Short mmCIF file of C-alpha atoms in Angstrom, two decimals:
data_model
loop_
_atom_site.label_atom_id
_atom_site.label_comp_id
_atom_site.label_asym_id
_atom_site.label_seq_id
_atom_site.Cartn_x
_atom_site.Cartn_y
_atom_site.Cartn_z
CA MET A 1 -32.83 -14.83 17.32
CA THR A 2 -30.85 -18.00 18.46
CA GLY A 3 -30.21 -21.26 15.95
CA THR A 4 -30.51 -24.74 16.81
CA GLY A 5 -27.06 -25.18 17.25
CA PRO A 6 -24.11 -28.12 19.13
CA GLY A 7 -23.59 -27.89 22.26
CA PHE A 8 -20.65 -25.95 23.56
CA GLY A 9 -20.90 -27.17 27.41
CA ALA A 10 -17.96 -27.98 29.29
CA GLY A 11 -15.02 -29.65 28.46
CA ASP A 12 -16.61 -30.73 24.94
CA ALA A 13 -14.38 -31.41 22.11
CA THR A 14 -16.37 -30.39 19.02
CA ALA A 15 -14.21 -28.68 16.68
CA GLY A 16 -15.80 -25.68 15.95
CA VAL A 17 -15.57 -22.05 17.26
CA ILE A 18 -16.64 -19.45 19.93
CA VAL A 19 -17.82 -16.13 18.52
CA ILE A 20 -17.63 -13.44 20.81
CA GLY A 21 -19.99 -10.80 20.35
CA ALA A 22 -22.90 -10.50 18.20
CA GLY A 23 -22.60 -7.99 16.17
CA PRO A 24 -22.06 -7.30 12.68
CA VAL A 25 -18.58 -8.68 12.90
CA GLY A 26 -19.53 -11.66 14.93
CA GLN A 27 -22.80 -12.58 13.10
CA THR A 28 -20.65 -12.48 9.62
CA ALA A 29 -17.54 -14.29 10.93
CA ALA A 30 -20.34 -17.83 12.50
CA LEU A 31 -22.00 -17.64 8.67
CA LEU A 32 -19.07 -17.65 7.02
CA LEU A 33 -17.96 -20.67 9.13
CA ALA A 34 -21.30 -22.27 9.21
CA ARG A 35 -20.95 -21.88 5.29
CA TRP A 36 -16.92 -23.65 5.82
CA GLY A 37 -18.91 -26.35 8.10
CA LEU A 38 -17.72 -25.44 11.24
CA PRO A 39 -20.01 -25.13 14.45
CA VAL A 40 -20.35 -22.49 15.70
CA LEU A 41 -21.33 -20.82 18.87
CA VAL A 42 -21.74 -17.39 19.25
CA LEU A 43 -21.51 -15.84 23.04
CA ASP A 44 -23.05 -11.67 23.82
CA ARG A 45 -23.40 -9.71 27.06
CA SER A 46 -26.27 -8.54 26.32
CA PRO A 47 -29.28 -9.94 27.30
CA ALA A 48 -31.36 -9.96 23.92
CA ARG A 49 -30.55 -8.10 19.94
CA ALA A 50 -31.88 -3.61 21.36
CA ALA A 51 -32.45 -2.19 17.74
CA THR A 52 -30.69 1.60 18.44
CA GLY A 53 -30.30 3.89 15.55
CA SER A 54 -28.82 4.08 12.29
CA ARG A 55 -24.83 3.99 13.69
CA SER A 56 -23.09 2.72 10.91
CA ILE A 57 -24.30 3.35 8.08
CA CYS A 58 -22.40 3.28 4.79
CA GLN A 59 -21.32 -0.13 3.40
CA GLN A 60 -19.05 -0.87 0.59
CA ARG A 61 -19.24 -2.84 -2.45
CA ASP A 62 -16.51 -5.20 -1.21
CA VAL A 63 -18.74 -5.76 2.04
CA LEU A 64 -21.48 -6.47 0.51
CA ASP A 65 -20.09 -9.19 -1.89
CA ILE A 66 -19.10 -10.77 1.56
CA TRP A 67 -22.37 -10.86 2.41
CA SER A 68 -23.89 -12.05 -0.85
CA ALA A 69 -21.17 -15.00 0.25
CA ALA A 70 -22.72 -15.38 3.89
CA GLY A 71 -26.30 -15.01 2.49
CA ALA A 72 -27.38 -11.85 3.44
CA GLY A 73 -27.48 -10.17 -0.12
CA ARG A 74 -30.84 -8.49 1.25
CA ILE A 75 -28.53 -6.28 2.55
CA ALA A 76 -27.66 -4.80 -0.87
CA GLU A 77 -30.92 -5.61 -1.94
CA GLU A 78 -32.64 -3.33 1.07
CA GLY A 79 -30.35 -0.81 1.29
CA LEU A 80 -29.98 3.37 -0.54
CA ALA A 81 -27.41 3.15 -3.11
CA TRP A 82 -26.05 7.19 -3.06
CA THR A 83 -24.80 8.24 -5.41
CA THR A 84 -23.12 11.60 -5.23
CA ALA A 85 -20.67 13.20 -2.84
CA ARG A 86 -20.99 17.47 -2.11
CA THR A 87 -19.12 18.93 -0.31
CA TYR A 88 -19.13 22.94 0.72
CA TYR A 89 -17.35 25.55 2.38
CA ARG A 90 -19.10 28.31 4.25
CA GLY A 91 -22.25 27.99 1.64
CA ARG A 92 -20.79 27.32 -1.38
CA GLU A 93 -20.17 24.05 -3.14
CA LEU A 94 -17.48 23.53 -4.02
CA PHE A 95 -16.90 20.08 -6.20
CA SER A 96 -19.20 17.10 -6.58
CA TRP A 97 -17.75 13.31 -6.73
CA THR A 98 -19.91 10.51 -8.17
CA PHE A 99 -18.63 6.79 -7.22
CA GLY A 100 -16.96 5.50 -10.70
CA GLY A 101 -16.93 1.48 -12.19
CA GLN A 102 -20.21 0.98 -11.66
CA GLY A 103 -20.55 -2.89 -11.03
CA PRO A 104 -23.05 -5.95 -10.66
CA LEU A 105 -23.26 -4.50 -6.69
CA PRO A 106 -23.32 -0.84 -6.32
CA PRO A 107 -20.16 0.74 -5.28
CA CYS A 108 -21.80 1.45 -1.68
CA VAL A 109 -25.36 1.45 -0.11
CA ASN A 110 -26.40 3.24 3.03
CA ILE A 111 -28.54 0.99 5.90
CA SER A 112 -29.16 1.34 9.41
CA GLN A 113 -26.80 -0.93 11.27
CA SER A 114 -29.76 -2.66 13.15
CA ARG A 115 -31.94 -3.24 9.62
CA THR A 116 -28.16 -4.91 8.72
CA GLU A 117 -28.02 -6.60 11.68
CA ARG A 118 -31.72 -7.78 11.23
CA ILE A 119 -31.17 -9.44 7.91
CA LEU A 120 -27.64 -11.62 9.37
CA ASP A 121 -30.19 -13.17 12.18
CA GLU A 122 -32.60 -13.96 9.74
CA ALA A 123 -29.63 -15.96 7.99
CA ILE A 124 -28.41 -17.13 11.06
CA ALA A 125 -31.67 -18.68 12.59
CA ALA A 126 -31.88 -20.99 9.41
CA GLN A 127 -28.16 -21.88 10.14
CA PRO A 128 -28.56 -25.16 11.98
CA LEU A 129 -24.55 -24.90 12.63
CA ILE A 130 -24.98 -21.60 15.04
CA GLU A 131 -25.90 -21.47 18.10
CA VAL A 132 -26.80 -17.78 19.55
CA ARG A 133 -26.50 -17.34 23.62
CA TRP A 134 -27.54 -13.70 24.20
CA ASP A 135 -26.02 -12.50 28.60
CA HIS A 136 -22.79 -14.11 28.11
CA GLU A 137 -20.03 -11.59 28.84
CA VAL A 138 -16.42 -13.89 28.79
CA THR A 139 -14.78 -12.63 32.05
CA GLY A 140 -11.93 -14.59 31.76
CA LEU A 141 -9.78 -16.66 28.86
CA THR A 142 -7.60 -19.23 28.75
CA GLN A 143 -5.90 -21.23 26.64
CA ASP A 144 -4.07 -24.84 26.28
CA ALA A 145 -2.88 -26.66 23.57
CA GLU A 146 -5.78 -28.97 22.75
CA GLY A 147 -7.88 -25.37 22.65
CA VAL A 148 -9.29 -22.26 24.86
CA THR A 149 -11.53 -22.22 28.50
CA VAL A 150 -14.19 -19.33 27.87
CA HIS A 151 -15.63 -18.51 31.48
CA CYS A 152 -19.03 -16.52 31.59
CA GLY A 153 -18.81 -16.17 35.44
CA GLU A 154 -19.60 -18.82 36.67
CA ARG A 155 -20.41 -20.74 33.23
CA VAL A 156 -16.98 -22.60 31.22
CA LEU A 157 -17.23 -23.02 27.78
CA ARG A 158 -14.51 -24.11 25.26
CA ALA A 159 -13.59 -24.60 22.26
CA PRO A 160 -10.79 -25.22 19.36
CA TYR A 161 -10.56 -21.31 18.62
CA VAL A 162 -12.06 -18.77 18.81
CA LEU A 163 -12.89 -14.87 17.19
CA ALA A 164 -13.22 -12.19 19.57
CA CYS A 165 -15.54 -9.93 17.58
CA ALA A 166 -16.42 -7.77 21.53
CA GLY A 167 -16.25 -4.46 20.52
CA ALA A 168 -14.60 -1.41 21.76
CA LYS A 169 -15.20 -2.36 25.29
CA ALA A 170 -13.38 -6.14 25.32
CA GLN A 171 -11.13 -4.90 27.65
CA PRO A 172 -11.36 -7.81 30.00
CA VAL A 173 -10.49 -10.43 26.46
CA ARG A 174 -7.90 -8.49 25.14
CA ARG A 175 -6.41 -8.03 29.12
CA ALA A 176 -6.81 -11.77 29.17
CA LEU A 177 -5.40 -12.22 25.64
CA GLY A 178 -2.01 -9.62 27.14
CA VAL A 179 -3.08 -7.27 23.95
CA THR A 180 -2.64 -4.05 24.17
CA PHE A 181 -4.95 -1.13 22.92
CA ASP A 182 -2.59 1.96 22.76
CA GLY A 183 -3.69 5.14 20.57
CA GLU A 184 -5.82 8.34 21.64
CA THR A 185 -8.99 9.60 21.84
CA PHE A 186 -10.51 13.02 19.92
CA ASP A 187 -11.81 15.65 22.22
CA ASP A 188 -14.38 16.96 20.37
CA GLN A 189 -17.81 15.17 21.15
CA PHE A 190 -19.84 14.22 16.79
CA LEU A 191 -24.09 14.53 17.81
CA ILE A 192 -26.21 12.67 15.71
CA CYS A 193 -29.76 12.57 14.80
CA ASP A 194 -31.95 10.64 12.75
CA ILE A 195 -34.30 12.39 10.93
CA ARG A 196 -37.61 11.01 8.84
CA ALA A 197 -38.20 13.91 6.18
CA ASP A 198 -38.75 14.74 3.04
CA LEU A 199 -36.14 16.46 1.21
CA PRO A 200 -36.87 16.70 -2.13
CA GLY A 201 -33.04 16.09 -4.23
CA TRP A 202 -31.61 14.39 -1.45
CA GLU A 203 -32.22 11.23 -1.79
CA HIS A 204 -29.22 9.94 -3.33
CA GLU A 205 -26.72 12.76 -2.13
CA ARG A 206 -23.82 12.57 0.63
CA ARG A 207 -23.33 16.49 1.63
CA PHE A 208 -20.46 17.65 2.92
CA HIS A 209 -20.74 20.93 5.59
CA PHE A 210 -17.08 22.88 6.39
CA ASP A 211 -17.94 25.84 8.44
CA PRO A 212 -21.44 26.21 7.73
CA GLU A 213 -23.12 29.20 9.51
CA TRP A 214 -24.80 27.79 11.78
CA ASN A 215 -21.87 25.75 12.40
CA PRO A 216 -19.30 27.92 12.72
CA GLY A 217 -15.50 26.45 12.31
CA ARG A 218 -17.00 22.74 12.49
CA GLN A 219 -18.46 20.34 9.97
CA VAL A 220 -21.37 18.57 9.67
CA LEU A 221 -22.53 15.79 7.18
CA ILE A 222 -25.49 14.80 6.08
CA HIS A 223 -26.20 10.88 4.52
CA PRO A 224 -29.21 10.02 3.21
CA CYS A 225 -30.32 6.23 4.61
CA PRO A 226 -33.99 4.21 3.11
CA GLY A 227 -37.23 4.93 3.96
CA SER A 228 -36.81 9.01 3.67
CA THR A 229 -34.36 9.14 6.96
CA PHE A 230 -31.32 11.20 6.73
CA ARG A 231 -28.37 10.72 9.45
CA ILE A 232 -27.13 14.36 11.08
CA ASP A 233 -23.87 14.37 11.44
CA TRP A 234 -22.54 17.34 13.83
CA GLN A 235 -19.09 18.22 14.78
CA VAL A 236 -19.77 19.92 18.36
CA PRO A 237 -17.54 21.75 21.26
CA PRO A 238 -15.75 19.02 24.11
CA ASP A 239 -18.33 20.44 26.49
CA TYR A 240 -21.62 20.05 23.82
CA THR A 241 -24.65 18.97 26.13
CA PRO A 242 -27.35 18.15 24.01
CA THR A 243 -31.00 20.03 24.75
CA GLU A 244 -34.66 19.02 23.05
CA ASP A 245 -34.46 22.99 21.85
CA ASP A 246 -30.59 22.85 20.80
CA ILE A 247 -31.29 20.29 18.84
CA SER A 248 -34.53 21.16 17.52
CA ARG A 249 -32.73 24.53 16.35
CA LYS A 250 -29.99 22.53 14.40
CA ILE A 251 -32.35 20.61 12.48
CA ARG A 252 -33.90 23.64 11.69
CA GLN A 253 -31.15 25.53 10.52
CA ILE A 254 -30.55 22.80 7.80
CA ILE A 255 -33.76 21.49 6.66
CA GLY A 256 -35.94 24.72 6.97
CA GLU A 257 -39.89 24.50 8.12
CA ARG A 258 -40.17 21.28 6.72
CA ASP A 259 -41.84 18.31 9.19
CA TYR A 260 -39.74 15.81 10.49
CA ASP A 261 -39.89 12.64 12.94
CA LEU A 262 -36.71 12.96 15.43
CA LEU A 263 -35.91 9.32 15.21
CA TRP A 264 -32.95 9.07 17.62
CA ARG A 265 -30.00 10.95 19.04
CA THR A 266 -26.56 10.35 20.48
CA THR A 267 -23.83 11.40 20.75
CA TYR A 268 -19.96 10.48 20.67
CA ARG A 269 -15.94 10.93 20.73
CA PHE A 270 -13.15 9.37 18.34
CA HIS A 271 -11.27 7.25 19.17
CA SER A 272 -7.94 5.78 17.10
CA ARG A 273 -6.25 2.69 18.21
CA VAL A 274 -5.03 -0.43 17.16
CA ALA A 275 -4.36 -3.68 18.95
CA SER A 276 -0.67 -4.99 19.69
CA ARG A 277 -1.59 -8.31 18.12
CA MET A 278 -4.50 -9.64 16.08
CA ARG A 279 -4.05 -13.52 16.51
CA ALA A 280 -2.92 -14.31 20.85
CA GLY A 281 -2.38 -18.64 20.01
CA ARG A 282 -5.64 -20.13 19.38
CA VAL A 283 -7.35 -16.28 19.49
CA LEU A 284 -8.15 -14.02 16.84
CA LEU A 285 -9.84 -10.27 17.81
CA ALA A 286 -11.69 -8.85 14.44
CA GLY A 287 -13.75 -5.65 13.66
CA ASP A 288 -13.74 -3.15 16.95
CA CYS A 289 -12.01 -5.53 19.18
CA ALA A 290 -8.65 -4.90 17.47
CA HIS A 291 -9.35 -1.59 15.75
CA LEU A 292 -10.82 1.95 16.01
CA VAL A 293 -10.67 4.40 13.41
CA ALA A 294 -12.22 7.93 12.52
CA PRO A 295 -15.55 7.24 10.90
CA PHE A 296 -14.87 9.55 8.24
CA GLY A 297 -14.82 7.20 4.96
CA ALA A 298 -16.68 4.65 6.89
CA ARG A 299 -13.47 2.50 7.42
CA GLY A 300 -14.63 0.70 10.57
CA LEU A 301 -17.41 -1.87 9.54
CA ASN A 302 -16.49 -1.92 6.61
CA SER A 303 -12.79 -3.18 7.97
CA GLY A 304 -14.15 -5.59 10.30
CA VAL A 305 -16.14 -7.48 7.84
CA PRO A 306 -12.80 -8.41 5.54
CA ASP A 307 -11.06 -9.15 9.10
CA ALA A 308 -14.43 -12.17 9.18
CA GLU A 309 -13.85 -13.32 6.56
CA ASN A 310 -9.92 -13.70 6.52
CA ALA A 311 -10.22 -14.94 10.15
CA ALA A 312 -12.91 -17.24 9.02
CA TRP A 313 -11.22 -18.83 6.08
CA LYS A 314 -7.97 -19.70 7.97
CA LEU A 315 -9.43 -21.19 10.78
CA ALA A 316 -11.61 -23.27 8.71
CA PHE A 317 -8.82 -24.47 6.57
CA VAL A 318 -7.04 -25.23 9.55
CA ALA A 319 -9.40 -26.71 11.36
CA HIS A 320 -10.18 -29.62 8.63
CA GLY A 321 -6.55 -30.25 8.13
CA TRP A 322 -6.20 -28.76 5.18
CA ALA A 323 -3.34 -26.16 6.30
CA PRO A 324 -1.14 -26.04 9.65
CA GLU A 325 -1.40 -23.82 12.07
CA GLU A 326 1.27 -20.86 10.53
CA LEU A 327 -1.68 -19.96 8.75
CA LEU A 328 -3.14 -17.87 11.69
CA GLU A 329 -0.50 -15.53 12.03
CA THR A 330 -0.56 -14.32 8.68
CA TYR A 331 -4.53 -13.14 10.08
CA HIS A 332 -2.62 -11.17 12.11
CA ILE A 333 0.01 -9.61 9.76
CA GLU A 334 -2.27 -8.87 6.93
CA ARG A 335 -5.14 -8.06 9.05
CA HIS A 336 -3.03 -5.83 10.72
CA ALA A 337 -1.75 -3.96 8.52
CA ALA A 338 -4.75 -3.22 7.16
CA ALA A 339 -5.85 -1.60 10.11
CA LEU A 340 -2.60 0.43 10.56
CA GLU A 341 -2.97 2.07 6.53
CA ASN A 342 -7.11 2.70 8.14
CA LEU A 343 -5.20 4.58 11.04
CA GLU A 344 -3.59 5.96 8.63
CA VAL A 345 -5.74 7.06 6.43
CA THR A 346 -8.90 8.54 9.07
CA GLY A 347 -5.53 10.01 10.85
CA ALA A 348 -5.51 11.79 8.01
CA THR A 349 -8.50 12.88 7.68
CA MET A 350 -8.73 13.82 11.33
CA ARG A 351 -5.95 15.76 11.17
CA PHE A 352 -8.09 18.19 8.69
CA LEU A 353 -11.28 17.82 10.32
CA ALA A 354 -10.16 18.97 13.24
CA PRO A 355 -6.44 20.34 13.08
CA ARG A 356 -4.33 21.21 16.99
CA THR A 357 -2.25 23.65 16.23
CA GLU A 358 -2.37 27.00 14.47
CA PRO A 359 -0.26 25.76 11.73
CA GLU A 360 -2.71 23.05 11.03
CA ARG A 361 -5.66 25.59 11.52
CA ALA A 362 -4.04 27.79 9.03
CA ARG A 363 -3.00 24.76 5.40
CA ARG A 364 -7.27 23.71 6.48
CA ARG A 365 -8.39 27.52 6.11
CA ALA A 366 -6.38 27.57 2.99
CA ALA A 367 -7.40 24.69 1.35
CA LEU A 368 -11.08 25.48 1.84
CA GLU A 369 -10.20 29.25 0.52
CA ARG A 370 -8.64 27.60 -2.76
CA GLY A 371 -11.83 24.69 -2.83
CA VAL A 372 -9.35 22.38 -4.69
CA PRO A 373 -10.23 18.37 -4.37
CA GLU A 374 -6.66 16.97 -3.35
CA GLU A 375 -6.05 19.27 -0.69
CA ILE A 376 -9.34 19.04 0.62
CA ASP A 377 -9.64 15.87 3.01
CA SER A 378 -13.26 14.92 4.63
CA GLY A 379 -12.18 11.13 3.93
CA ARG A 380 -11.18 8.55 2.09
CA PHE A 381 -14.05 5.98 1.34
CA ALA A 382 -13.06 2.80 2.20
CA GLU A 383 -11.27 0.10 0.04
CA PRO A 384 -9.68 -3.75 0.39
CA TYR A 385 -6.35 -3.93 1.57
CA TRP A 386 -4.09 -4.55 -1.12
CA TYR A 387 -1.90 -7.68 0.05
CA VAL A 388 0.73 -6.84 -2.00
CA ASP A 389 3.65 -7.54 1.09
CA SER A 390 1.40 -10.84 2.17
CA PRO A 391 3.83 -14.07 2.84
CA LEU A 392 1.11 -16.21 1.24
CA THR A 393 1.60 -13.50 -2.14
CA THR A 394 3.72 -14.85 -5.01
CA PRO A 395 4.60 -11.65 -6.46
CA ASP A 396 4.71 -11.15 -10.13
CA PRO A 397 7.08 -8.25 -11.20
CA ARG A 398 5.59 -7.58 -14.54
CA ARG A 399 2.48 -6.47 -12.88
CA PRO A 400 4.33 -4.15 -9.79
CA PHE A 401 1.44 -2.97 -7.35
CA ALA A 402 1.30 0.90 -8.02
CA GLY A 403 0.41 1.56 -4.33
CA ARG A 404 -2.88 3.72 -3.17
CA PRO A 405 -4.48 4.48 -6.57
CA ALA A 406 -6.55 7.96 -6.73
CA LYS A 407 -9.42 8.78 -4.59
CA GLY A 408 -12.43 6.76 -6.08
CA ALA A 409 -10.42 4.48 -8.44
CA SER A 410 -9.73 0.68 -7.66
CA PRO A 411 -6.67 -0.52 -8.44
CA ALA A 412 -5.14 -2.84 -11.48
CA PRO A 413 -5.73 -6.75 -10.71
CA ALA A 414 -2.13 -7.46 -9.75
CA PRO A 415 -1.16 -10.33 -7.09
CA GLY A 416 -2.72 -9.20 -3.89
CA VAL A 417 -5.38 -7.20 -4.63
CA ALA A 418 -8.96 -8.32 -5.10
CA LEU A 419 -10.04 -9.29 -8.10
CA PRO A 420 -12.70 -7.08 -9.92
CA ASP A 421 -16.27 -7.91 -9.20
CA ILE A 422 -17.36 -8.73 -13.37
CA PRO A 423 -20.81 -10.40 -14.34
CA LEU A 424 -20.79 -13.03 -16.47
CA PRO A 425 -22.54 -14.05 -19.74
CA GLY A 426 -23.97 -16.44 -18.76
CA GLY A 427 -25.43 -14.52 -15.57
CA GLY A 428 -23.95 -14.34 -11.96
CA ARG A 429 -20.84 -12.15 -10.70
CA LEU A 430 -16.92 -13.92 -10.71
CA ARG A 431 -16.77 -13.15 -7.14
CA GLU A 432 -19.52 -16.30 -6.98
CA PHE A 433 -17.24 -17.85 -7.90
CA CYS A 434 -14.18 -17.31 -5.84
CA ARG A 435 -15.59 -18.23 -2.25
CA ALA A 436 -15.27 -22.79 -2.41
CA GLY A 437 -11.92 -22.57 -1.69
CA ILE A 438 -8.63 -21.77 -3.64
CA LEU A 439 -9.05 -20.65 -7.63
CA VAL A 440 -7.07 -21.80 -10.71
CA LEU A 441 -8.19 -19.60 -13.58
CA LEU A 442 -6.50 -20.80 -16.31
CA GLY A 443 -5.49 -18.76 -19.49
CA ASP A 444 -5.43 -20.66 -23.45
CA MET A 445 -2.89 -22.90 -23.81
CA CYS A 446 -2.97 -24.10 -20.67
CA ASP A 447 -3.85 -28.31 -20.05
CA SER A 448 -6.47 -27.73 -17.18
CA ARG A 449 -6.62 -32.53 -16.48
CA LEU A 450 -2.46 -31.69 -15.94
CA PHE A 451 -3.19 -28.73 -13.39
CA VAL A 452 -5.86 -31.10 -11.94
CA GLN A 453 -3.40 -34.30 -11.35
CA VAL A 454 -0.75 -32.13 -9.82
CA LEU A 455 -2.93 -30.10 -7.29
CA GLY A 456 -4.32 -33.35 -6.50
CA LYS A 457 -1.55 -34.44 -5.21
CA VAL A 458 -0.07 -31.98 -3.18
CA THR A 459 -3.24 -30.31 -1.19
CA THR A 460 -6.70 -32.27 0.15
CA ALA A 461 -7.75 -28.60 0.29
CA PRO A 462 -11.62 -27.13 -1.44
CA LEU A 463 -9.81 -26.04 -5.21
CA ALA A 464 -11.88 -25.64 -8.61
CA VAL A 465 -9.46 -25.31 -12.19
CA ARG A 466 -11.89 -22.85 -14.66
CA GLU A 467 -10.73 -22.29 -17.75
CA PHE A 468 -10.83 -17.94 -18.07
CA ALA A 469 -12.76 -19.14 -21.49
CA ALA A 470 -14.82 -21.42 -20.09
CA LEU A 471 -16.59 -18.77 -17.49
CA ASP A 472 -16.85 -16.09 -20.66
CA ARG A 473 -16.03 -17.77 -24.03
CA SER A 474 -16.25 -14.01 -26.27
CA GLY A 475 -12.52 -13.61 -24.49
CA ALA A 476 -14.31 -10.36 -22.69
CA LEU A 477 -13.47 -11.68 -19.57
CA ALA A 478 -9.24 -12.55 -19.82
CA GLU A 479 -9.39 -8.83 -21.81
CA THR A 480 -10.82 -7.02 -18.99
CA LEU A 481 -8.26 -8.91 -16.74
CA GLY A 482 -5.57 -8.06 -19.52
CA VAL A 483 -4.23 -12.19 -19.06
CA GLU A 484 -1.99 -12.80 -21.72
CA ARG A 485 -1.81 -16.41 -22.92
CA GLY A 486 0.20 -19.09 -21.16
CA GLU A 487 -0.87 -17.11 -17.89
CA VAL A 488 -2.52 -18.92 -14.33
CA TRP A 489 -4.57 -17.12 -12.08
CA ILE A 490 -4.62 -17.88 -8.17
CA VAL A 491 -7.59 -16.65 -5.94
CA ARG A 492 -7.86 -17.14 -2.84
CA PRO A 493 -11.23 -17.92 -0.93
CA ASP A 494 -11.40 -14.59 0.01
CA ALA A 495 -11.05 -13.34 -3.64
CA HIS A 496 -8.14 -12.03 -3.58
CA VAL A 497 -5.68 -12.83 -5.94
CA ALA A 498 -2.15 -14.54 -4.47
CA ALA A 499 -0.65 -14.78 -7.79
CA ILE A 500 -0.38 -14.38 -11.81
CA LEU A 501 2.02 -16.30 -13.28
CA SER A 502 2.81 -16.47 -16.74
CA GLN A 503 4.09 -19.73 -18.94
CA ALA A 504 3.91 -21.37 -15.84
CA LYS A 505 4.28 -24.97 -15.67
CA PRO A 506 1.75 -27.61 -13.10
CA GLU A 507 4.86 -27.97 -10.70
CA ARG A 508 5.24 -23.96 -10.60
CA VAL A 509 1.45 -23.42 -9.37
CA ALA A 510 1.53 -26.18 -6.90
CA ALA A 511 3.99 -23.95 -5.23
CA ALA A 512 2.30 -21.31 -5.23
CA VAL A 513 -0.96 -22.75 -3.77
CA CYS A 514 1.03 -24.51 -1.30
CA ARG A 515 2.23 -20.84 0.11
CA VAL A 516 -1.42 -19.62 0.13
CA LEU A 517 -1.88 -22.60 2.45
CA ARG A 518 1.39 -21.99 4.09
CA LEU A 519 2.09 -25.98 3.20
CA ALA A 520 5.86 -26.71 4.05
CA ASP A 521 7.30 -26.92 -0.24
CA GLY A 522 5.30 -23.39 -0.35
CA VAL A 523 6.47 -21.31 2.83
#
């Protein structure tokens, strides 16, 4: 689908953004940039949208929240909210766990990437600030002090900024920017099949099999999806070549003699790679273009979409003149750190799933024999990255970050941590108040008029000053968050807490807001 949007012809000086790549990360970025009032041109090398297979299916709550803000809340509504994860070893169930922290949005839904893309396409088609051009393969990029020139063969386009979401195969883009993409590729292959079948009791469960008799020495992962469809993922040898008979045999070993339809199949190898830079001048890199990780734990698209949100609000604030260009460097600082975190987590998972040395294999066998959940790594599920070390965050010694929380848990609210998504008594969710600009939340004993007056003198950026009591007069919201009397909370446009200030005077709050925007008084 193509929206009717601005014309980014050769030499256009439109204050917009070119997004390279029309996958979910690029689509999300385009919608969020347009939400900030910027014209967007999306380029994709494919001739048209191709609906092929499930691909990325597990979408985490915080990503559903971003899509809701982008106008694609139907993804959460249509997705299948599975609740239980079961782990087996040689046919014996070792343990299970369920998602904790139920909230306004489900902890996770499964939905095919193809369907996600169609929903995002529909939102894009309704947005006049977005234009999509297919069959535009980017072959080169050049930059100057005013903007970026994008070459698509003989076609030349120009914009002040570019956001590259062109996927893992975007080597021409990375090469043009002088960005390396170092890492490794795992030897073992993985076979994916999407099937439709009636499997009672499996509809809301993820099942992970270590070393089943029908795939000895390797793993099988089974995920439910909407419409009685299931995604089955086998680890297979490096030289495996799928045949119809072998695929049928593998499926029958799992589901027995039930009827089924094979909807899609593919094989692939996992990669672990991170770009050396996620910002190169006026070009930002996001999603698989910037980082690749093994999918166990669903940290691919669930990291790419937060890339898009982080990039979108910072590009918008710079383009509108609300913040200096130095703010863009914090995109690299924050999201490169997030990519390295995901690489560390998924690397540990892959060392457990596909051990390469005899000591690693021995440790894996011993852990599986003992069956202790803390020793068995089938993938730590995706979670937001905590910007506790970001230059935009004002630390609070009263609320030190305790480090990575237990599996499935969320860290306590603190500077750098995403604000919990809490339902409000009058309807709606707390985070719905967070994405229109900088949000300043005031505890008891704070004079909101004085804060508005002082903050209006230091920034022209979108900013709202609200009292916790106005959002929830019962006091339950402040109690849930642990808000103290006279406390001020500053929340970024991506719903991360930037500062929690005790008995703060307006001038101190203004300094923390300036820090979020990289304005001189706050740097």
